[in-house]
Short mmCIF file of C-alpha atoms in Angstrom, two decimals:
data_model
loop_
_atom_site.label_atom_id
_atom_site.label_comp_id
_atom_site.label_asym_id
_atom_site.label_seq_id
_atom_site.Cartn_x
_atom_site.Cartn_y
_atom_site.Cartn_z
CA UNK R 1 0.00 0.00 0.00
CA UNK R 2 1.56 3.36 -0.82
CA UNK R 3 1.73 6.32 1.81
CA UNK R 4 -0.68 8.59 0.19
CA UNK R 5 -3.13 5.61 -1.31
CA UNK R 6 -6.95 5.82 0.32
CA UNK R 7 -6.36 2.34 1.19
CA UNK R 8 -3.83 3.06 3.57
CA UNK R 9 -6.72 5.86 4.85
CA UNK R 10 -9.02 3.60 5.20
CA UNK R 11 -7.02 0.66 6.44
CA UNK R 12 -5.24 2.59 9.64
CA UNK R 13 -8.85 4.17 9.84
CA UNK R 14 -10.04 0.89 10.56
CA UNK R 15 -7.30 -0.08 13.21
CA UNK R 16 -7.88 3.02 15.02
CA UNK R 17 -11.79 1.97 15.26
CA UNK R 18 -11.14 -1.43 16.16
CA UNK R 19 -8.58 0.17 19.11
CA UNK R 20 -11.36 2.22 20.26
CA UNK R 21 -13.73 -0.90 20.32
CA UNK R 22 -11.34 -2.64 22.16
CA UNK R 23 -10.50 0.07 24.64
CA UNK R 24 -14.55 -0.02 25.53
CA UNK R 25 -14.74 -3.27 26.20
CA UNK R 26 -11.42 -4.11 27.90
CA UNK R 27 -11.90 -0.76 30.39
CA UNK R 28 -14.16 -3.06 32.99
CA UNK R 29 -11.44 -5.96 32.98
CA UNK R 30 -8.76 -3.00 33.94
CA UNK R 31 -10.86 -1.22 36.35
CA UNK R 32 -8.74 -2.55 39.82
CA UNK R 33 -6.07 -0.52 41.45
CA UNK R 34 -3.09 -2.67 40.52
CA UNK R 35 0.19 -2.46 39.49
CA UNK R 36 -0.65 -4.58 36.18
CA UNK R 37 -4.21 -2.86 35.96
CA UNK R 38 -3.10 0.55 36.08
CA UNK R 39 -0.30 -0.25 33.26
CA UNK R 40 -2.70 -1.97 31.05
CA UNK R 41 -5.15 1.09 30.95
CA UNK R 42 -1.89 3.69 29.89
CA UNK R 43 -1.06 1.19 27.06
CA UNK R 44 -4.71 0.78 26.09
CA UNK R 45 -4.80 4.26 26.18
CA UNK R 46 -1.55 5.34 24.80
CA UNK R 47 -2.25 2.30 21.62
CA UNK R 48 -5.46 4.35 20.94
CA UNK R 49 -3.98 7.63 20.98
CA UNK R 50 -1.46 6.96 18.32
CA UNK R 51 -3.53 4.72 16.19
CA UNK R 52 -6.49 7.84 16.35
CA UNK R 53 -3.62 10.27 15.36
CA UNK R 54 -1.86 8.00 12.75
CA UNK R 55 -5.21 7.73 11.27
CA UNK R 56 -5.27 11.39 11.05
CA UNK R 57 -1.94 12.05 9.95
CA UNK R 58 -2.39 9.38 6.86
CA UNK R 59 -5.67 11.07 6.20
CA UNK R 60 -3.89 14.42 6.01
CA UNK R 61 -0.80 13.66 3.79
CA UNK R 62 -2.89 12.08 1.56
CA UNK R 63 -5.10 14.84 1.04
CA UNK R 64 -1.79 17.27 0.89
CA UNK R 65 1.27 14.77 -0.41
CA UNK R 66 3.70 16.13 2.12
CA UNK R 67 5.55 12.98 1.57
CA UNK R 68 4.88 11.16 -1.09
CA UNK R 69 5.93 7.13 -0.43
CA UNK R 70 7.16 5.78 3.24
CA UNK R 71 10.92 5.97 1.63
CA UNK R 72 10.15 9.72 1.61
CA UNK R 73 8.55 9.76 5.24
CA UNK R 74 12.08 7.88 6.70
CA UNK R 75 13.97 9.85 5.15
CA UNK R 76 15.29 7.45 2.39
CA UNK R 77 15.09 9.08 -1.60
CA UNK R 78 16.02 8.20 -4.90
CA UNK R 79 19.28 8.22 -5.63
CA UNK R 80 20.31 8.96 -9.75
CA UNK R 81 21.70 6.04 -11.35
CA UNK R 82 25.66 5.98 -12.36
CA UNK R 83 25.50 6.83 -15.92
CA UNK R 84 23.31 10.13 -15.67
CA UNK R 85 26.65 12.08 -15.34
CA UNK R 86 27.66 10.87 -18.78
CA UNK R 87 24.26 11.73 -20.33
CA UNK R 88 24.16 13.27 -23.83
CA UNK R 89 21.98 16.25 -24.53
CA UNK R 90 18.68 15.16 -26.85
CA UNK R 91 16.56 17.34 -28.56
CA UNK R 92 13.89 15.31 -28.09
CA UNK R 93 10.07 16.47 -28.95
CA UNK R 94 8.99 16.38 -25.22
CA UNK R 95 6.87 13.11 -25.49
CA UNK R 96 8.02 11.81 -22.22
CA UNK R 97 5.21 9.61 -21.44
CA UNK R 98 5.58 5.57 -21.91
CA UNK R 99 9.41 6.03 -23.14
CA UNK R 100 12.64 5.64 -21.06
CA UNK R 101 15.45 6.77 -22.46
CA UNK R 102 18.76 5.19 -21.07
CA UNK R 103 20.56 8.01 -19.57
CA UNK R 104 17.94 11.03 -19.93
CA UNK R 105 17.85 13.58 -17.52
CA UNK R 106 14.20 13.64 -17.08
CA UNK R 107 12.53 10.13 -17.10
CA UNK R 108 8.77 9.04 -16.91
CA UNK R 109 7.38 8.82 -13.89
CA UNK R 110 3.90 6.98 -12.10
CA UNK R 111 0.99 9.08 -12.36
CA UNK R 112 -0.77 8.65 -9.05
CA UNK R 113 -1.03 11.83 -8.03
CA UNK R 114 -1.85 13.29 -11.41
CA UNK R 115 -4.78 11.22 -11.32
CA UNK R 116 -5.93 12.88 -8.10
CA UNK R 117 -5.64 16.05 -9.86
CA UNK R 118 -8.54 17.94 -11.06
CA UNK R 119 -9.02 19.72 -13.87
CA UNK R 120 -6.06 18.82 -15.84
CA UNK R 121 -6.15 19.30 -19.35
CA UNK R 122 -7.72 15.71 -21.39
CA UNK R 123 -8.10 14.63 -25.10
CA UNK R 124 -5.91 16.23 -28.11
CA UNK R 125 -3.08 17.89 -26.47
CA UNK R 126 -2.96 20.24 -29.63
CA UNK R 127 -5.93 21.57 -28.54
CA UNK R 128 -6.11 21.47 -24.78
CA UNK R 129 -2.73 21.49 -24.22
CA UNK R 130 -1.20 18.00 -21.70
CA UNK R 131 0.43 17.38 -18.11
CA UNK R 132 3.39 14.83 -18.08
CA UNK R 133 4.49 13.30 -14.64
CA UNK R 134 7.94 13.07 -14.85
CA UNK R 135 11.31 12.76 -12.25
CA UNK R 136 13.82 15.08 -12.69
CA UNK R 137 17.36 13.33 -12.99
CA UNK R 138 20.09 16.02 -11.54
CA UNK R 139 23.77 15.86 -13.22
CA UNK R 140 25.28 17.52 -10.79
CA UNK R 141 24.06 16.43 -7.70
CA UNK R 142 22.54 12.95 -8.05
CA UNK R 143 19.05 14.57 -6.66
CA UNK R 144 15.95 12.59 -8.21
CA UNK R 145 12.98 14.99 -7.79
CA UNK R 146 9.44 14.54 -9.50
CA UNK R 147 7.64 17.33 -11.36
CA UNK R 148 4.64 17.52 -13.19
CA UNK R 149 5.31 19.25 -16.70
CA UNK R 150 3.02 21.65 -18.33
CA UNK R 151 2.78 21.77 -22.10
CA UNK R 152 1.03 24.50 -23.84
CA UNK R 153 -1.64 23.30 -27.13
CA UNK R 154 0.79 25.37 -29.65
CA UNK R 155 3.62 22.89 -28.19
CA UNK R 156 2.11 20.19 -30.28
CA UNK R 157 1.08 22.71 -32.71
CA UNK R 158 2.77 22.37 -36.50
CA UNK R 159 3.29 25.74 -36.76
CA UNK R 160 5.07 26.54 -33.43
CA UNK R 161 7.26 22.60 -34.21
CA UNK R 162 10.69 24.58 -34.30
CA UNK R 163 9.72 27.12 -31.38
CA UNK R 164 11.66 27.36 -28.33
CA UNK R 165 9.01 28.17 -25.40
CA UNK R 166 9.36 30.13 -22.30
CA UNK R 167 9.09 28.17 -19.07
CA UNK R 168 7.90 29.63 -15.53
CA UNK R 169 8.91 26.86 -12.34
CA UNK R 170 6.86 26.98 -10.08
CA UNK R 171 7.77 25.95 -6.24
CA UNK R 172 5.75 24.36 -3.76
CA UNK R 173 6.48 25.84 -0.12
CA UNK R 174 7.30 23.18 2.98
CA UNK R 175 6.50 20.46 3.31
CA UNK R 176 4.59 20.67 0.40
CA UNK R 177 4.44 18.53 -2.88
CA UNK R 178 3.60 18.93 -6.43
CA UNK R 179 0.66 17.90 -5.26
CA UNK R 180 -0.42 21.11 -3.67
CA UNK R 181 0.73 23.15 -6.90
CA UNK R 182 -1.44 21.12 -9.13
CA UNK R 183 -4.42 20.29 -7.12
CA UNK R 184 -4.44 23.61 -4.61
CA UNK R 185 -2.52 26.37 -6.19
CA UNK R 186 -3.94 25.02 -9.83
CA UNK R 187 -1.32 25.98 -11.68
CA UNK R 188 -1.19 24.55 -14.70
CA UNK R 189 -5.21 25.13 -14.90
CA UNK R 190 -4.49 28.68 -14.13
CA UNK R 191 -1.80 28.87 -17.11
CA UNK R 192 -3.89 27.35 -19.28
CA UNK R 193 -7.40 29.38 -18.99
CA UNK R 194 -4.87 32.58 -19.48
CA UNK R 195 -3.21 31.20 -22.01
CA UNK R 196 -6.73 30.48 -23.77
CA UNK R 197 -8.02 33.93 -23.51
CA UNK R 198 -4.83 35.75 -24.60
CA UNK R 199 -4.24 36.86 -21.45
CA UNK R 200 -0.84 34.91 -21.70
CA UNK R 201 1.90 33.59 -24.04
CA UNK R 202 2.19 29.95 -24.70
CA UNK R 203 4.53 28.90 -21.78
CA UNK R 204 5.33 25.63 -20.69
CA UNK R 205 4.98 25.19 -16.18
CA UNK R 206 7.20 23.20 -14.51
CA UNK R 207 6.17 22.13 -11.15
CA UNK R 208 8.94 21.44 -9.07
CA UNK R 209 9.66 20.38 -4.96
CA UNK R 210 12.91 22.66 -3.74
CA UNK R 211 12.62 20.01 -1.12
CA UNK R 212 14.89 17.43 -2.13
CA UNK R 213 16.01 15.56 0.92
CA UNK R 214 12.82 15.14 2.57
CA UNK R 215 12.02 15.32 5.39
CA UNK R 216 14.41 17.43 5.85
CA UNK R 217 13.56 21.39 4.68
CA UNK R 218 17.26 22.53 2.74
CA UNK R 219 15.38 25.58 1.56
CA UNK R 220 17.49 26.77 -1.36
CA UNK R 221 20.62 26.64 -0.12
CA UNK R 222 24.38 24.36 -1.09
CA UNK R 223 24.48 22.96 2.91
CA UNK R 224 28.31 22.55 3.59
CA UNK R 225 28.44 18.32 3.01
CA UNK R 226 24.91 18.14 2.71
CA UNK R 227 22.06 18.69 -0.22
CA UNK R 228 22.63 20.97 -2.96
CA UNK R 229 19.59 22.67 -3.63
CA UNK R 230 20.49 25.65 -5.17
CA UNK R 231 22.95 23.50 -7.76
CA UNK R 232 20.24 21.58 -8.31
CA UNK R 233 17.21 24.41 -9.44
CA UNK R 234 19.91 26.65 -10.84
CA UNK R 235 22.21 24.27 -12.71
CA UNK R 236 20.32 20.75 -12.83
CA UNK R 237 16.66 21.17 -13.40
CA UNK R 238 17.46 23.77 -16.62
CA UNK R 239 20.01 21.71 -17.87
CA UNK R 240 17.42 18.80 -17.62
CA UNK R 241 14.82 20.49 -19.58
CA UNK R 242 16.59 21.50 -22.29
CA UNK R 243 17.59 18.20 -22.81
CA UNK R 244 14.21 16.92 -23.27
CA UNK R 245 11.81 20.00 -23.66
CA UNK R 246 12.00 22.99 -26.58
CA UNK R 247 12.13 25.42 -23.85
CA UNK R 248 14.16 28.34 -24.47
CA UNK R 249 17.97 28.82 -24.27
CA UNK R 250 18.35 32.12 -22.93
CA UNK R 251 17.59 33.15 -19.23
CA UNK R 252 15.08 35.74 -20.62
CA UNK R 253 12.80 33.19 -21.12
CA UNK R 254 13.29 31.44 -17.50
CA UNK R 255 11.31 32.64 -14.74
CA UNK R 256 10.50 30.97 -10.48
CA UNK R 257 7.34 31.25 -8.71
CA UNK R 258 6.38 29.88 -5.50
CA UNK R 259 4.43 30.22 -2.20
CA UNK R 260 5.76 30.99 1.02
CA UNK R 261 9.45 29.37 1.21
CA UNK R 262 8.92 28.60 -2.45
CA UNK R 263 8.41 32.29 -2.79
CA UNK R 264 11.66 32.93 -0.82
CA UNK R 265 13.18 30.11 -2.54
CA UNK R 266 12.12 31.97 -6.12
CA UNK R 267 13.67 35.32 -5.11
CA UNK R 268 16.85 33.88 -3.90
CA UNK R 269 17.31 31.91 -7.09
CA UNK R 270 16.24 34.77 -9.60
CA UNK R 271 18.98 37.38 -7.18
CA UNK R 272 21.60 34.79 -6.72
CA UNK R 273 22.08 33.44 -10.56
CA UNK R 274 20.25 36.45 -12.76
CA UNK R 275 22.10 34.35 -15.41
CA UNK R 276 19.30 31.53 -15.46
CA UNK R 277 16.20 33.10 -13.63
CA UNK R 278 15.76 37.32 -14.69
CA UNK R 279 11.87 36.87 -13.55
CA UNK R 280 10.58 35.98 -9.98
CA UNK R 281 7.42 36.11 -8.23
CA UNK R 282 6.88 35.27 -4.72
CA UNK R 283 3.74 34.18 -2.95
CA UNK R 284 4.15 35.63 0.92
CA UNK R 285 7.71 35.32 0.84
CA UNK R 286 10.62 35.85 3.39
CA UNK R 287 13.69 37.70 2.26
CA UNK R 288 16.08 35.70 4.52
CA UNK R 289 16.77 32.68 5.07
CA UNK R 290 17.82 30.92 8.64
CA UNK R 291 18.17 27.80 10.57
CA UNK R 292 15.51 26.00 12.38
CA UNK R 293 14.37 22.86 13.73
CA UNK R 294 13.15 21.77 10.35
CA UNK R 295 16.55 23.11 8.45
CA UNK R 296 19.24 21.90 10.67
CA UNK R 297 22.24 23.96 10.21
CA UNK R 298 22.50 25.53 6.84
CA UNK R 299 25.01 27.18 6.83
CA UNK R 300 27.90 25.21 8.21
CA UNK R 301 30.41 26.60 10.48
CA UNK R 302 33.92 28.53 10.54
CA UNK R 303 34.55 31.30 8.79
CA UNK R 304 32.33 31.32 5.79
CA UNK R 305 29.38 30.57 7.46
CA UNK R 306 28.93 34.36 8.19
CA UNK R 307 29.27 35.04 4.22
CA UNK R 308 26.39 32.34 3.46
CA UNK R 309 23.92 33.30 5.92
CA UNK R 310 24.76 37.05 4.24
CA UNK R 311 24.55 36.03 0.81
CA UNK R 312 21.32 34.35 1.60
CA UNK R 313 19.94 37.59 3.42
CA UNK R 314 17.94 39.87 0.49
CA UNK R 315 18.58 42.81 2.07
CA UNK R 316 21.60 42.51 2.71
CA UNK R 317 22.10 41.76 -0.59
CA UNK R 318 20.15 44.84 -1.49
CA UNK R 319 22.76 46.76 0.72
CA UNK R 320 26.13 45.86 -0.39
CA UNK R 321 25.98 43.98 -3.41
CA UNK R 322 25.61 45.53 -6.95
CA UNK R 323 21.26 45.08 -7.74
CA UNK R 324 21.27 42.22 -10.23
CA UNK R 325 19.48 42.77 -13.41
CA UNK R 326 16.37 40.66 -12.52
CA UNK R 327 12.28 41.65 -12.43
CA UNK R 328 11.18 40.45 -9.63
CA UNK R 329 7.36 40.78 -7.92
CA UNK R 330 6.21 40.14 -4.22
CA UNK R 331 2.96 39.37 -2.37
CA UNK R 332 1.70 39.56 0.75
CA UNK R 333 -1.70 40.70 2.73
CA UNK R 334 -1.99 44.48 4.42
CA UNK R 335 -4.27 42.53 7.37
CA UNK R 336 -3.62 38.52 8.13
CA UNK R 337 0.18 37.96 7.25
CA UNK R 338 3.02 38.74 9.16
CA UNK R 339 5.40 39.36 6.15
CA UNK R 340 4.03 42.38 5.29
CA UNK R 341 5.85 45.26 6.64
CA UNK R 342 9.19 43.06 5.70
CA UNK R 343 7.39 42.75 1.84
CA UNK R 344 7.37 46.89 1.72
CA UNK R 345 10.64 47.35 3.44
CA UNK R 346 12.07 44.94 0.37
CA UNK R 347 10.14 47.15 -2.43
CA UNK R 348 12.00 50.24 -0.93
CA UNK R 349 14.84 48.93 -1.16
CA UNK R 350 15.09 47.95 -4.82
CA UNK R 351 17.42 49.68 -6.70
CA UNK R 352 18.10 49.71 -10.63
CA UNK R 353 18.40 47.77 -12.79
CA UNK R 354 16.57 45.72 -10.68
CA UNK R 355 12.49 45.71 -11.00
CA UNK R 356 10.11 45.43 -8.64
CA UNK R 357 6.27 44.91 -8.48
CA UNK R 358 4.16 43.98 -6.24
CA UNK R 359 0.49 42.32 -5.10
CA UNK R 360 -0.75 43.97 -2.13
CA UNK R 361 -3.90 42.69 -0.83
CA UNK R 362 -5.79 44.59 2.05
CA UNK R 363 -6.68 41.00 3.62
CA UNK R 364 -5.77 37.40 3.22
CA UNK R 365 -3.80 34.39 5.31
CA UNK R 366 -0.79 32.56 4.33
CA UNK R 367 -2.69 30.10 2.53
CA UNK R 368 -3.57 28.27 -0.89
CA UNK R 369 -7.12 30.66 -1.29
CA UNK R 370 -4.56 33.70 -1.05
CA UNK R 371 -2.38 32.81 -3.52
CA UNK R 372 -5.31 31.65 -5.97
CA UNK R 373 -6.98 35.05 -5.85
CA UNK R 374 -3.04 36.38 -6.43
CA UNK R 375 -2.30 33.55 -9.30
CA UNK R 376 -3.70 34.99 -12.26
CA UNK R 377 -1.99 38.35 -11.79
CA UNK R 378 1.47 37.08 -10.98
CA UNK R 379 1.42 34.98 -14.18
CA UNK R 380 0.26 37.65 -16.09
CA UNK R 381 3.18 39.74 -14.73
CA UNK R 382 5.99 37.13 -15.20
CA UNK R 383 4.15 36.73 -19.09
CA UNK R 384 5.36 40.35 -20.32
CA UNK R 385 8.36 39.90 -18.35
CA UNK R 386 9.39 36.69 -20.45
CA UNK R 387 10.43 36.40 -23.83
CA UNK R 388 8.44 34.59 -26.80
CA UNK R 389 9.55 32.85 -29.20
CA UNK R 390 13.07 33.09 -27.61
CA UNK R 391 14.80 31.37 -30.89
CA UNK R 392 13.82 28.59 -32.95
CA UNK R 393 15.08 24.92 -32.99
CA UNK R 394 18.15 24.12 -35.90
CA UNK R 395 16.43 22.71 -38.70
CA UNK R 396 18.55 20.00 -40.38
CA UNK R 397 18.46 18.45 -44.15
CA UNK R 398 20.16 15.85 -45.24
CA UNK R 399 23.31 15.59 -47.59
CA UNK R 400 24.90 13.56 -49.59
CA UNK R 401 26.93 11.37 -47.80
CA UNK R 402 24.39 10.75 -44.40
CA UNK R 403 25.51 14.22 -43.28
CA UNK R 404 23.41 17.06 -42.28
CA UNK R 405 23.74 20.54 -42.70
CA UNK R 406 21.70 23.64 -40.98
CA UNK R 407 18.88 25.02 -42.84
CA UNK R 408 20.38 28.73 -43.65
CA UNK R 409 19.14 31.43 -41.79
CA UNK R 410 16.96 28.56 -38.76
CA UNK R 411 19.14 29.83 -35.65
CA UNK R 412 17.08 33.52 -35.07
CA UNK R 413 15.83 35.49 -32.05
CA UNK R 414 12.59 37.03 -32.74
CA UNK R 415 11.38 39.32 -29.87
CA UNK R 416 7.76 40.28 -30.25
CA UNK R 417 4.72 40.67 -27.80
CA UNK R 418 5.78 40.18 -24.18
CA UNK R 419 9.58 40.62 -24.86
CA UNK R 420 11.45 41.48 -22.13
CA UNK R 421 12.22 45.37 -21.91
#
């Protein structure tokens, strides 16, 4: 039985009923004053108690995915196999689903929790566009991290075949799952009803964990001899997509979203490497980053540590560091979130050529109907921020000989609507 099946509900459901039962009708026979009496009546108690919160916890990451199989809950993940590090680039056409290619950085992967998903697109994927369930194979790092994949109708569209498309990742916060992004935060049905009504340039979404090392919260941050989770979204998951997906080359056409430490986690990476991400928007962000019971230690110690908890402080970024050419947007509620005076302090302190918008609420909580009602207008934001088509894919003929050549003139950049000023 998988972790987040409704059979597993229903099964430790049905334990912690039976333990109740059992705790009725066994009470009488424990009812004397002894030693052995009194001890049988904790452990009746204490067995109900866990099995009545067990049930509730089971019932609760199912209907969330914090963790998505028990390897995930104990702390033991996917590791990627031995040959990924020698994988060649492919320019495949981004049909993912039912093929495995030997040594491809992003594989097919089960589709359980897609099929919990409502509202995903169904039928011609020309037309309505498709979802892929896929893991996410990192180079670098060895980190093997599922995503559910977006793909626009005009992907599978003749007339956009050679197009390179813009892509938007979007970041779940902690402990949360792709799950949430799909199901809660509906992103991919938000991108696609824009997209529909011209609100919004085809754009492929990418929804992506930053928590790779569950359960264990790395934020976005290299941890001295531990996770690399900024290598991984900065260098890895690009590197992975381009391998697979026509998603564009250039870092004008990458941007990160998320929701709360996915929102911090989308700032950091857009400020940090403005050579992959220039577009960010975060969803009741923080604009620090620090230790805490669910982080461990960061940072690491000796000398540098003071240098990485700086360099992962926006602020102080903002203070001392030259402003990175990046557009960048934050949210957060006047009345119901604590982030908001911290949320205007960062717009002040935005300097050019850095960008800054924001989404300011008078009232909402740090929670998934907040950043719905904010959805539509941060992807609408990051749209005319991103560029479309960013350049087209090399168009080979074949020679004489079983050579190729490149079609003259099929390597272009062609800003038009929603290029990035």
């Amino acid at each position: 039985m998988g972790l987040t099946s409704e059979t597993t509900v229903y099964v430790v459901a049905a334990v912690a009923a039976v333990c109740v039962a059992l705790l009725v009708w066994v009470w009488p026979r424990l009812a004397s004053r002894g030693v052995r009496h009194v001890l049988g009546r904790l452990a009746a108690i204490g067995v109900t108690q866990v099995t009545i919160i067990a049930a509730f916890a089971c019932w609760l990451n199912s209907s969330y995915q914090f963790f998505g199989s028990w390897g995930e809950l104990f702390g033991n993940v996917d590791t990627a196999p031995v040959g990924v590090t020698q994988a060649a680039d492919h320019t495949g056409d981004g049909s993912i689903g039912g093929v495995t290619v030997k040594g491809a950085l992003v594989q097919p992967a089960g589709d359980e929790q897609l099929k919990r998903v409502s509202g995903l697109p169904t039928g011609n994927p020309a037309v309505n566009g498709k979802v892929e369930s896929v893991k996410v194979i990192g180079r670098r790092t060895g980190v093997v991290d599922p995503a559910f994949v977006y793909l626009p109708p005009q992907y599978f569209q003749k007339a956009y075949a050679r197009q390179r498309f813009p892509v938007v990742v979007a970041l779940s916060g902690y402990p949360g799952s792709i799950f949430n992004l799909a199901q809660y935060l509906r992103v991919s049905q938000t991108a696609g009803q824009l997209q529909k009504s011209g609100q919004m340039q085809p754009t492929i979404m990418v929804m992506i964990r930053p928590t790779i090392a569950p359960p264990r919260d790395t934020e976005c941050v290299n941890v001295p001899g531990g996770p690399q989770t900024e290598t991984f979204l900065a260098k890895d998951l690009p590197q992975a997509l381009k391998s697979v997906y026509r998603v564009g080359h250039d870092a004008s056409a990458w941007g990160v979203m998320g929701y709360s430490s996915g929102g911090t986690c989308a700032l950091q990476l857009t400020m940090r490497n403005p050579h992959v991400y220039t577009t960010a928007a975060g969803l009741s962000p923080d604009y620090r980053i620090k230790d805490d019971p669910t982080t461990g230690n960061l940072f690491g110690s000796g000398l540098g540590r003071v240098n990485r908890v700086n360099g992962h402080d926006l602020m102080w970024r903002l203070k001392h560091l030259p402003a990175p050419q990046v557009s960048v947007l934050v949210a957060d509620s006047k009345h119901g979130e604590r982030g908001y005076p911290q949320t205007l302090a960062f717009i002040k302190a935005v300097k050019a050529p850095m960008r800054v918008a924001s989404i300011l609420p008078e009232s909402g909580s740090h929670n998934f109907p907040t950043w719905v009602r904010e959805m539509p207008a941060a992807l609408k934001w990051m749209n005319q921020q991103l560029t479309f088509p960013q350049d087209v894919v090399p168009r080979h003929v074949p020679k004489k000989g079983n050579s190729t050549v490149r079609a003259e003139g099929t390597e272009t950049k062609k800003p038009t609507a929603g290029t990035r000023k």
